[in-house]
mmCIF file of C-alpha atoms in Angstrom:
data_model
loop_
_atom_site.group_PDB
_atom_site.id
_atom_site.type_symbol
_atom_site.label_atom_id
_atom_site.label_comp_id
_atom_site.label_asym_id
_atom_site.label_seq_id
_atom_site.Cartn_x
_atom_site.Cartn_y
_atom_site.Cartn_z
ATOM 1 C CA UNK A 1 2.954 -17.434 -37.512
ATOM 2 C CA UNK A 2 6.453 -19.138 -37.063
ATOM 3 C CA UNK A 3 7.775 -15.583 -38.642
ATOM 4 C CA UNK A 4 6.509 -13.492 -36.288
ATOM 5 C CA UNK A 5 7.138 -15.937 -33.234
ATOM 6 C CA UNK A 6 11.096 -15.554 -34.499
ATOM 7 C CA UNK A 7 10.730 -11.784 -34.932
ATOM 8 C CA UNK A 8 9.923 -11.593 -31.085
ATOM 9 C CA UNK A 9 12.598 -13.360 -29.801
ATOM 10 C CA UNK A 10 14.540 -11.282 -32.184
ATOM 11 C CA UNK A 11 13.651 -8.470 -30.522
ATOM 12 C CA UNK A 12 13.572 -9.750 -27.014
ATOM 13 C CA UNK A 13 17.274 -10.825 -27.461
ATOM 14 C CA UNK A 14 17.909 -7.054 -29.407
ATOM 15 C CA UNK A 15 15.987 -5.510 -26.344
ATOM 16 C CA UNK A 16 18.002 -7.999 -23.356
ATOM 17 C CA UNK A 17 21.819 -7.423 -25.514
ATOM 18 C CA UNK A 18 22.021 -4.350 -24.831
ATOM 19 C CA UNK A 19 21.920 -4.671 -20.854
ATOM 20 C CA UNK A 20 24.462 -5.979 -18.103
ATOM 21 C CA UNK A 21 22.274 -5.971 -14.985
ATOM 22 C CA UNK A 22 18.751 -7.019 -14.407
ATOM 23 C CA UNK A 23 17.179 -7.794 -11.347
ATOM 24 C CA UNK A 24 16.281 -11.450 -10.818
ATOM 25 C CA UNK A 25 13.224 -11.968 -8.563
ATOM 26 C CA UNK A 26 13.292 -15.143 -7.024
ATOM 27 C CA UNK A 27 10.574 -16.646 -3.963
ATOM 28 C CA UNK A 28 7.608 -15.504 -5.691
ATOM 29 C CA UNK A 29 5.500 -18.438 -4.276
ATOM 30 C CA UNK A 30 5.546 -17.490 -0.798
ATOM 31 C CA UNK A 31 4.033 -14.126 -0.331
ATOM 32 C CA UNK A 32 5.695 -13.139 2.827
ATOM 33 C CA UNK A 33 8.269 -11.489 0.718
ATOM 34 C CA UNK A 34 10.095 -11.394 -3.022
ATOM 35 C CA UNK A 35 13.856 -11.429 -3.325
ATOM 36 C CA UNK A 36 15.473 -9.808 -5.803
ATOM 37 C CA UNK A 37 19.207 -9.279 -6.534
ATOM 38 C CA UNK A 38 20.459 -7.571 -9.195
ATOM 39 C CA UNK A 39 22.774 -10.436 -11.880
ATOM 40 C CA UNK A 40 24.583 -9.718 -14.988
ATOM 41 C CA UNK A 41 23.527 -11.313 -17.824
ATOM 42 C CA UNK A 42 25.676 -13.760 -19.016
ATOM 43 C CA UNK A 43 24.208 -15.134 -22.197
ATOM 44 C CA UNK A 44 21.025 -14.911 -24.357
ATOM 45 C CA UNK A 45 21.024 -17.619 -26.570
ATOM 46 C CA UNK A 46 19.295 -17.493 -29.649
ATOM 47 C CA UNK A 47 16.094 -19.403 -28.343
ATOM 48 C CA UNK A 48 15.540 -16.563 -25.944
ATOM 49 C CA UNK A 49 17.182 -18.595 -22.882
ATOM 50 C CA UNK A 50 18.807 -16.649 -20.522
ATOM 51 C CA UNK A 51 22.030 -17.690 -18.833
ATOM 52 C CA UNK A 52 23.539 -16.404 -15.495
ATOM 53 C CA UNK A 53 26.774 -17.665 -13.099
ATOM 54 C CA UNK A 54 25.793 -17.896 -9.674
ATOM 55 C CA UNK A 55 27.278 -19.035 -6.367
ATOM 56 C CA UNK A 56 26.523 -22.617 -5.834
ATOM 57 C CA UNK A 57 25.822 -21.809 -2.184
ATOM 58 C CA UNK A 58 23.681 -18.131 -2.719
ATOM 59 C CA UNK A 59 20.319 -18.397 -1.033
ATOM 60 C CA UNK A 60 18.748 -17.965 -4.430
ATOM 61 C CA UNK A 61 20.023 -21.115 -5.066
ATOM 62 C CA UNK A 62 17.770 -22.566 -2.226
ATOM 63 C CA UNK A 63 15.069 -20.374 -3.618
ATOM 64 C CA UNK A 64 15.221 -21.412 -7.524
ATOM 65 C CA UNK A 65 15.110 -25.239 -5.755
ATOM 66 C CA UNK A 66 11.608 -24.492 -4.003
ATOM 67 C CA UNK A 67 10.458 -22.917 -6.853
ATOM 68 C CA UNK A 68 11.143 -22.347 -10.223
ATOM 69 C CA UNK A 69 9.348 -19.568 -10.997
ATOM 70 C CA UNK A 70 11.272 -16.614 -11.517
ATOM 71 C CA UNK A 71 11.024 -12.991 -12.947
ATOM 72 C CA UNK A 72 13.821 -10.528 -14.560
ATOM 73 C CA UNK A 73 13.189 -6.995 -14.127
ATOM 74 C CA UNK A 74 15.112 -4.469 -16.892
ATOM 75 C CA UNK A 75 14.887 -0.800 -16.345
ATOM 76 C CA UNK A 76 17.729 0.310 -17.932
ATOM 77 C CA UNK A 77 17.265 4.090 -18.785
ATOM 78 C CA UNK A 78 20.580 4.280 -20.555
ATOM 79 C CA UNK A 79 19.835 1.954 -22.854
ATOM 80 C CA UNK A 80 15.739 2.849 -23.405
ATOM 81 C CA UNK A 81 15.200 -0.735 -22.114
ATOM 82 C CA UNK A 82 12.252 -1.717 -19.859
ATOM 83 C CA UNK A 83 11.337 -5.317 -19.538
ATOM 84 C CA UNK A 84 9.452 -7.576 -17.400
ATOM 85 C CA UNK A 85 10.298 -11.527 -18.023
ATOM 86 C CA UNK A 86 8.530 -13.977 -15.918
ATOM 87 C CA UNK A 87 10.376 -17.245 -16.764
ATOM 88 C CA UNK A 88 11.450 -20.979 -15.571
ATOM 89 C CA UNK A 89 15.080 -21.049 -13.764
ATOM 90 C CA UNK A 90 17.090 -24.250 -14.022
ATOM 91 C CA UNK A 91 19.962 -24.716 -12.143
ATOM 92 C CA UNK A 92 22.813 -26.218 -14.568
ATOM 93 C CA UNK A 93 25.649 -27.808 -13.166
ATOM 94 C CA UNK A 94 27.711 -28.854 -16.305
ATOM 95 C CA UNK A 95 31.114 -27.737 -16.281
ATOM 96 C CA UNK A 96 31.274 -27.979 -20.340
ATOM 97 C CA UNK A 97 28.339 -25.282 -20.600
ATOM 98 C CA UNK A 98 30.171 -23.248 -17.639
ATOM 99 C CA UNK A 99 33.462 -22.897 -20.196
ATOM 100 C CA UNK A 100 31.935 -22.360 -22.730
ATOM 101 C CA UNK A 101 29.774 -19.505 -20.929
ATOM 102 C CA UNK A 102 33.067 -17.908 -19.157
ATOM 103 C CA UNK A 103 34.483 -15.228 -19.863
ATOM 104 C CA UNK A 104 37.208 -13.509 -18.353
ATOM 105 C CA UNK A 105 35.500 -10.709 -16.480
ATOM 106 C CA UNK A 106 33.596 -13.494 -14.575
ATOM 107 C CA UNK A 107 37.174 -13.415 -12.237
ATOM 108 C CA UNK A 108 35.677 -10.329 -10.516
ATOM 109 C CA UNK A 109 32.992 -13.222 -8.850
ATOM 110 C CA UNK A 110 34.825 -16.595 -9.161
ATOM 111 C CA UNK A 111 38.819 -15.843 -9.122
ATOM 112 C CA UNK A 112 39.161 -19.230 -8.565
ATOM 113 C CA UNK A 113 37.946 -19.512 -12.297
ATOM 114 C CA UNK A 114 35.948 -22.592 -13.547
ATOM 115 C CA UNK A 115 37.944 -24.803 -10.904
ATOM 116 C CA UNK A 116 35.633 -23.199 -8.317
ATOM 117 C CA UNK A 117 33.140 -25.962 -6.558
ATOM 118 C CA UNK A 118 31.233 -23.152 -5.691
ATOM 119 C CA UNK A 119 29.635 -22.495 -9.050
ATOM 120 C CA UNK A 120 26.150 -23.126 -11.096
ATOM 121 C CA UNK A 121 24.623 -21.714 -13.625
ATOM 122 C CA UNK A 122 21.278 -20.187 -14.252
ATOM 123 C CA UNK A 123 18.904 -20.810 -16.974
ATOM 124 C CA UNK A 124 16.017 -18.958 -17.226
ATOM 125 C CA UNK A 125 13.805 -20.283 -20.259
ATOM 126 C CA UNK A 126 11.121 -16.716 -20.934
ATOM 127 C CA UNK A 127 7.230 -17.735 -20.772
ATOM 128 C CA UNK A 128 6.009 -14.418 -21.046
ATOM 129 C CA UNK A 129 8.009 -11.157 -21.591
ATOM 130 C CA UNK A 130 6.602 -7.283 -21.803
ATOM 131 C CA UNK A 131 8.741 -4.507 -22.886
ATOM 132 C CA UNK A 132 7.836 -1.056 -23.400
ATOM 133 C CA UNK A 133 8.209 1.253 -25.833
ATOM 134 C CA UNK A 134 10.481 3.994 -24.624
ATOM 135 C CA UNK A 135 10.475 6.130 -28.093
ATOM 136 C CA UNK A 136 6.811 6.939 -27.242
ATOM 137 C CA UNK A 137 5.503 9.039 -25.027
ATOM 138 C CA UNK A 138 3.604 6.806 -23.054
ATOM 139 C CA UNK A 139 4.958 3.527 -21.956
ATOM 140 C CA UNK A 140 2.574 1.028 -23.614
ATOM 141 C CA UNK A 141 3.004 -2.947 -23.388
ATOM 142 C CA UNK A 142 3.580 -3.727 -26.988
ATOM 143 C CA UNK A 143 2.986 -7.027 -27.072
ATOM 144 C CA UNK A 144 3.426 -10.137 -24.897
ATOM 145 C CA UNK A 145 5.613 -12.947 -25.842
ATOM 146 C CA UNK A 146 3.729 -15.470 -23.882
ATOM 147 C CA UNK A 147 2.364 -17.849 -26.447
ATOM 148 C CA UNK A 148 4.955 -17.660 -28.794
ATOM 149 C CA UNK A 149 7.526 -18.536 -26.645
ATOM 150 C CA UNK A 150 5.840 -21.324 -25.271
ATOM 151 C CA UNK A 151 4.388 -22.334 -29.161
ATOM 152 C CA UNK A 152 8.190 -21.581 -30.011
ATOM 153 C CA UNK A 153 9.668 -24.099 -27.748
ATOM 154 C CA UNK A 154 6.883 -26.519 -29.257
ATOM 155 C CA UNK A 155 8.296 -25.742 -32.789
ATOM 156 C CA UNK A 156 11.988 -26.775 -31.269
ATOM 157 C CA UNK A 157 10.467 -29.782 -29.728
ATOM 158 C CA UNK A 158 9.039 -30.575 -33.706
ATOM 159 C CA UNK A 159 5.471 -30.248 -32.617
ATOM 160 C CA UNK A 160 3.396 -27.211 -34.124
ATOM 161 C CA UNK A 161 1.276 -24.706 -32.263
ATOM 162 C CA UNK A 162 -1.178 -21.971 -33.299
ATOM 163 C CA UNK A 163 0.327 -18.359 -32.175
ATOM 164 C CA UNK A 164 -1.918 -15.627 -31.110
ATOM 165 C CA UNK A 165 -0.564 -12.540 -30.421
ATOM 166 C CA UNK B 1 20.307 5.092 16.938
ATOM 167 C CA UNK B 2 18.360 7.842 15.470
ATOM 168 C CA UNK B 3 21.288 9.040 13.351
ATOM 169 C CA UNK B 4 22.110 5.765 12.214
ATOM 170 C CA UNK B 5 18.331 5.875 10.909
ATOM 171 C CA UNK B 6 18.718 8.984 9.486
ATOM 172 C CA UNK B 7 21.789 8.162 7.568
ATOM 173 C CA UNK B 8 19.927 5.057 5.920
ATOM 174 C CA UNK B 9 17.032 7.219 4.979
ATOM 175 C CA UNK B 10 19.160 9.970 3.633
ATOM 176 C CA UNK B 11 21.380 7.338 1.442
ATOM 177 C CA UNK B 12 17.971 5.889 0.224
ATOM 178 C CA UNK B 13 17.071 9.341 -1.029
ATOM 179 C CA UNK B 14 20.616 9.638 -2.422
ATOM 180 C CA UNK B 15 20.689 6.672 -4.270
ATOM 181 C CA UNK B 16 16.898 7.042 -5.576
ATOM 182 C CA UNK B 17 17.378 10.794 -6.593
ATOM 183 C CA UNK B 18 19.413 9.359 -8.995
ATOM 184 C CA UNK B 19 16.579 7.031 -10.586
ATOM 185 C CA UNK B 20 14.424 8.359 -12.944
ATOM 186 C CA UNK B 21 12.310 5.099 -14.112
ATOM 187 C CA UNK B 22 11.770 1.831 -11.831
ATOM 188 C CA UNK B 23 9.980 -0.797 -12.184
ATOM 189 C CA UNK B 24 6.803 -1.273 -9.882
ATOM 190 C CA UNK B 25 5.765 -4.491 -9.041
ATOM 191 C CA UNK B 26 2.266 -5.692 -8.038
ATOM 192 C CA UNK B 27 0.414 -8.565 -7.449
ATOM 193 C CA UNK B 28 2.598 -10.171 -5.124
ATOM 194 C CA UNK B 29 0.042 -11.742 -2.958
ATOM 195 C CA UNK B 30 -1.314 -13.731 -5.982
ATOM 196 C CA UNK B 31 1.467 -16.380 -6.961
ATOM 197 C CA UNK B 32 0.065 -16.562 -10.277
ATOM 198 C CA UNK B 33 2.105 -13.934 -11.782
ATOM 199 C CA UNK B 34 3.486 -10.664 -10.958
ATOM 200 C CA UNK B 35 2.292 -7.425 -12.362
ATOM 201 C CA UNK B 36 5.869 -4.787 -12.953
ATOM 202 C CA UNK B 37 5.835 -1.881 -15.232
ATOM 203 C CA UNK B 38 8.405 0.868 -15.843
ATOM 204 C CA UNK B 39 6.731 4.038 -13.314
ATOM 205 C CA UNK B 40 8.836 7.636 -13.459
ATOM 206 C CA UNK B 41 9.297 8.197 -9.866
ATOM 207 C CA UNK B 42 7.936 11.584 -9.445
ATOM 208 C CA UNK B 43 9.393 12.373 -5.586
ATOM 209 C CA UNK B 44 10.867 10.911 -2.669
ATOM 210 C CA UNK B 45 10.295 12.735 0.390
ATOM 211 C CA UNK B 46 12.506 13.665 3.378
ATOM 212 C CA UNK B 47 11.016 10.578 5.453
ATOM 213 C CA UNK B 48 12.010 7.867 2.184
ATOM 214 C CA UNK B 49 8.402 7.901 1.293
ATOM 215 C CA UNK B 50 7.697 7.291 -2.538
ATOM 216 C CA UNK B 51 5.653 9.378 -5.265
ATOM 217 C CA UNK B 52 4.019 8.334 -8.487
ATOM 218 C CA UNK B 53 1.696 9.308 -10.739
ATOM 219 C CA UNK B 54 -0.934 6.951 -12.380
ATOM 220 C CA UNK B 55 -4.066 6.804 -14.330
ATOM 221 C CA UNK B 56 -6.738 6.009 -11.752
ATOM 222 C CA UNK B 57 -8.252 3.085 -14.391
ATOM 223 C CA UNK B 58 -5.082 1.576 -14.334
ATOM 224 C CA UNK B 59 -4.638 -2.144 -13.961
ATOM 225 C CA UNK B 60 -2.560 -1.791 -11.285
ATOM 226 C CA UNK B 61 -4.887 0.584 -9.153
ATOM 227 C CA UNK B 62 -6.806 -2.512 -8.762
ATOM 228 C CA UNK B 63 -4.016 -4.528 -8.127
ATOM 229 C CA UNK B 64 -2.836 -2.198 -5.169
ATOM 230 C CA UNK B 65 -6.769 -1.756 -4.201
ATOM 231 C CA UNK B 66 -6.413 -5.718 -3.999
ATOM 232 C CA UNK B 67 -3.210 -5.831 -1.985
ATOM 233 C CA UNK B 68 -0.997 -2.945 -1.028
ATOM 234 C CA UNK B 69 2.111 -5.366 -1.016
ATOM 235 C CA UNK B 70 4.534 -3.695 -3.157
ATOM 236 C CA UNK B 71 8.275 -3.808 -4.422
ATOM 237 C CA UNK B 72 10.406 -1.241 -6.657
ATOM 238 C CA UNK B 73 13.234 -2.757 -8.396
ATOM 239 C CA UNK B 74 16.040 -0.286 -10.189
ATOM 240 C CA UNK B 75 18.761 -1.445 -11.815
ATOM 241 C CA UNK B 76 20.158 1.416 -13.172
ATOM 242 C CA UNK B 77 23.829 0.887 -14.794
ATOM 243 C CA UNK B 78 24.155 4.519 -15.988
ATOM 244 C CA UNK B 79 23.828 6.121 -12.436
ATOM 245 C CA UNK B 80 24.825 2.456 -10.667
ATOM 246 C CA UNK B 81 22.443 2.080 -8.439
ATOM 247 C CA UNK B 82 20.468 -1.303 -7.515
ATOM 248 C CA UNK B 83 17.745 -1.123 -5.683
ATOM 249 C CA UNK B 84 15.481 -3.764 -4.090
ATOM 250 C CA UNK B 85 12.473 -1.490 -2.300
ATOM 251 C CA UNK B 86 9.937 -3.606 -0.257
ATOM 252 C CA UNK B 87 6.877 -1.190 0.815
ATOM 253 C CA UNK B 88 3.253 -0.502 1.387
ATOM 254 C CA UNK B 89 1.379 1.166 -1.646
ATOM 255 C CA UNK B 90 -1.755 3.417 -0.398
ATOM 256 C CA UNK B 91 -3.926 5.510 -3.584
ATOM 257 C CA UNK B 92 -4.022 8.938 -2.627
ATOM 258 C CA UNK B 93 -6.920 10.524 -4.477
ATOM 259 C CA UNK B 94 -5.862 14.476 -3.024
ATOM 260 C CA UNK B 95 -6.040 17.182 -5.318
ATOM 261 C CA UNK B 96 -3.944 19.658 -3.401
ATOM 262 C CA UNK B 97 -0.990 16.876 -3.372
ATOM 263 C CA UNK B 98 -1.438 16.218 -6.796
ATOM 264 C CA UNK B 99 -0.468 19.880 -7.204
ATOM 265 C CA UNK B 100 2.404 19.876 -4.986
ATOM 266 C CA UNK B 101 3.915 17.132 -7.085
ATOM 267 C CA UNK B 102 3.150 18.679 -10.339
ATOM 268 C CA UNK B 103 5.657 19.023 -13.004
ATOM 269 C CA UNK B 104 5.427 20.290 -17.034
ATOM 270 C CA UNK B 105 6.949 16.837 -17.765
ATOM 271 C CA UNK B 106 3.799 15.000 -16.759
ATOM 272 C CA UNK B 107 1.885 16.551 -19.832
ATOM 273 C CA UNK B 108 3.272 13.793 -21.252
ATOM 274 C CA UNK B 109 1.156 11.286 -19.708
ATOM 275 C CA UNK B 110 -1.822 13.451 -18.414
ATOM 276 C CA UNK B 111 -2.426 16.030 -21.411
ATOM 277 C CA UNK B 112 -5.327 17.719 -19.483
ATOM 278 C CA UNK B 113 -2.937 18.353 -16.970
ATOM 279 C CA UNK B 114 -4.252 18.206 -13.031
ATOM 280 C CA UNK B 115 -7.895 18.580 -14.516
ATOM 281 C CA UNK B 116 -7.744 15.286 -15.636
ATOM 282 C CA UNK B 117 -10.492 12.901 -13.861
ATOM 283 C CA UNK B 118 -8.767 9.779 -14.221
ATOM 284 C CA UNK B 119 -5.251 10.596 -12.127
ATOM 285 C CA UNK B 120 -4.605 9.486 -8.887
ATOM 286 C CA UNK B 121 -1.591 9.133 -6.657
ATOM 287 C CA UNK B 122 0.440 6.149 -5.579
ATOM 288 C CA UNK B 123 2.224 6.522 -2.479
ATOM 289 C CA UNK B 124 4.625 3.719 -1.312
ATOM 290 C CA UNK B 125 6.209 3.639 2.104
ATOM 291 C CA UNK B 126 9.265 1.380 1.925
ATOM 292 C CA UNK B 127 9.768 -0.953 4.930
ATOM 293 C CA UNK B 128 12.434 -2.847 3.561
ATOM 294 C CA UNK B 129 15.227 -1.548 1.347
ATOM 295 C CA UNK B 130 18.346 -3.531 -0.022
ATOM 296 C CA UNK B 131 20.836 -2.069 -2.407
ATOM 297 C CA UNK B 132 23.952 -2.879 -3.786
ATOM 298 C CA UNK B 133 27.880 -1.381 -3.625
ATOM 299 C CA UNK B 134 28.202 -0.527 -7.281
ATOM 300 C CA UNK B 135 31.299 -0.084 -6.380
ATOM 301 C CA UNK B 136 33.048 -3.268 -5.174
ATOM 302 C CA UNK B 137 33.486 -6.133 -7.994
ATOM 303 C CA UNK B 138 30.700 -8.096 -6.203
ATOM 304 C CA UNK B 139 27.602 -6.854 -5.244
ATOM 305 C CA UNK B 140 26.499 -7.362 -1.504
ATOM 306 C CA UNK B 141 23.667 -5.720 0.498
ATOM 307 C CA UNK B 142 25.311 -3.107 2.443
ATOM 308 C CA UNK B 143 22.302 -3.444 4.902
ATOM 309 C CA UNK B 144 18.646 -3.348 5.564
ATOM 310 C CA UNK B 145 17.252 -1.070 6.051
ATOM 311 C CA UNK B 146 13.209 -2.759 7.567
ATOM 312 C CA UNK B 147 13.589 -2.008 10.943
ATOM 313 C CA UNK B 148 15.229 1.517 10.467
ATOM 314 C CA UNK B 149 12.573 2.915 8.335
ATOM 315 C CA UNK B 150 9.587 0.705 10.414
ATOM 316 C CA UNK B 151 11.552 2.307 13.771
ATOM 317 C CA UNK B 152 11.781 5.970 11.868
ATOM 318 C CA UNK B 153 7.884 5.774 11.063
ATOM 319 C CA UNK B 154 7.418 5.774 14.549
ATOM 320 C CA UNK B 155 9.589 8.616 15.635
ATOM 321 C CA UNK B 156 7.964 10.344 13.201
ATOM 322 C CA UNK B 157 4.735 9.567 14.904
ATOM 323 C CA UNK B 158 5.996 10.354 17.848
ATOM 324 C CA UNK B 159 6.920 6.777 19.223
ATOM 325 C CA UNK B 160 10.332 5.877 19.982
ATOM 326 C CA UNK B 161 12.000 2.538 19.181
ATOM 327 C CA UNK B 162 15.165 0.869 19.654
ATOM 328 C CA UNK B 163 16.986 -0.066 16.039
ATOM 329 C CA UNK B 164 18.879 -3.125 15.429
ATOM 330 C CA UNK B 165 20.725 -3.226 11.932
#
């Protein structure tokens, strides 16, 4: 069970490496309307967490403090990537984990560099992914990552969960 | 005013022409979780409304049955274009427009071609469009484009409004 929990992340971070732009879909909880904005991806670590560099003072700052809850959409054709991520989004402030995140194209956004008060980060931990299979025909959910991320995150913790997939 | 209108509309279908996949997203009225999948747009007509194809025992009939709340997100790096579509999904269950938006390509999906019983129509009119300047190292809405398309419906109907963007 563990080996097939670590094969999806594998291919969740194979699937999310090979983009630069999803859209990040913040304010689900109030109905009246979804924002979106499309965010390079900074980071996948090898847990599956998902890192982006915001503006400290970017509404979807205000909107990841009301509520966590947060979705990535992927529909990269260029790539043959198509992913929907519904996730938890923690704002980090930690200068330590922004240097070691930066790289220099981040200039194009803070040209200020890591000296810039007006920076957090993002992290988005996955609790349920669906990609699609572009090589087929039809675009069929192949599996969902739900349970074995969360029973994943158990394993990290030390504690054991069953995985059904 | 009009032209202004007309300009947003015709960079819409500009910048959507370009899109062959998006993601469609559903569900938004129940905060539990969103419904997206990948959808190949199959037209965009003169007036910025949206075409898709579907299998009428889709999940996501239901969904739309349920609540015609809708969003598109693209986020397409190859032809740069980010979209954030906010609209109202209606079935359309009409053989003769099933026709009209006929292609080869869709033997893909419906095999039986426009025999098949279980095909229906999605038809999203977008009321609130963002996008992004691919173009400029950071990524700001341009405009919205809500009351301009809400405003255009109108005209079209034969009302006349006064736009504000």
């Amino acid at each position: 069970m563990k080996q097939e929990h670590n094969q999806n992340i594998e291919k969740l971070i194979e699937m999310v490496k090979g983009v630069r732009v999803c859209m990040l879909i913040t304010n689900e909880q109030n109905a009246e309307n979804l924002s979106g904005r499309p965010m390079g991806i900074n980071k996948i670590d090898d847990d599956g967490t998902i890192w982006f560099f915001t503006k400290a003072s970017s509404p979807k700052v205000d909107e990841i403090e009301e509520s966590k809850k947060v979705s990535i959409a992927i529909t990269n054709e260029s790539s043959n990537n198509y992913l929907m991520i519904h996730g938890i989004a923690t704002l980090v402030n930690d200068k330590s984990k922004m240097k070691e995140l930066w790289s220099s194209i981040m200039k194009a956004w803070f040209p200020l560099g890591l000296d810039d008060p007006d920076m957090t980060l993002i992290k988005v931990i996955p609790k349920e992914v669906n990609y699609w299979d572009s090589s087929s025909s039809k675009m069929v959910v192949l599996f969902n990552l739900l349970k074995a991320i969360v029973t994943g995150k158990e394993y990290a913790e030390g504690e054991h969960g069953k995985i059904h997939l």
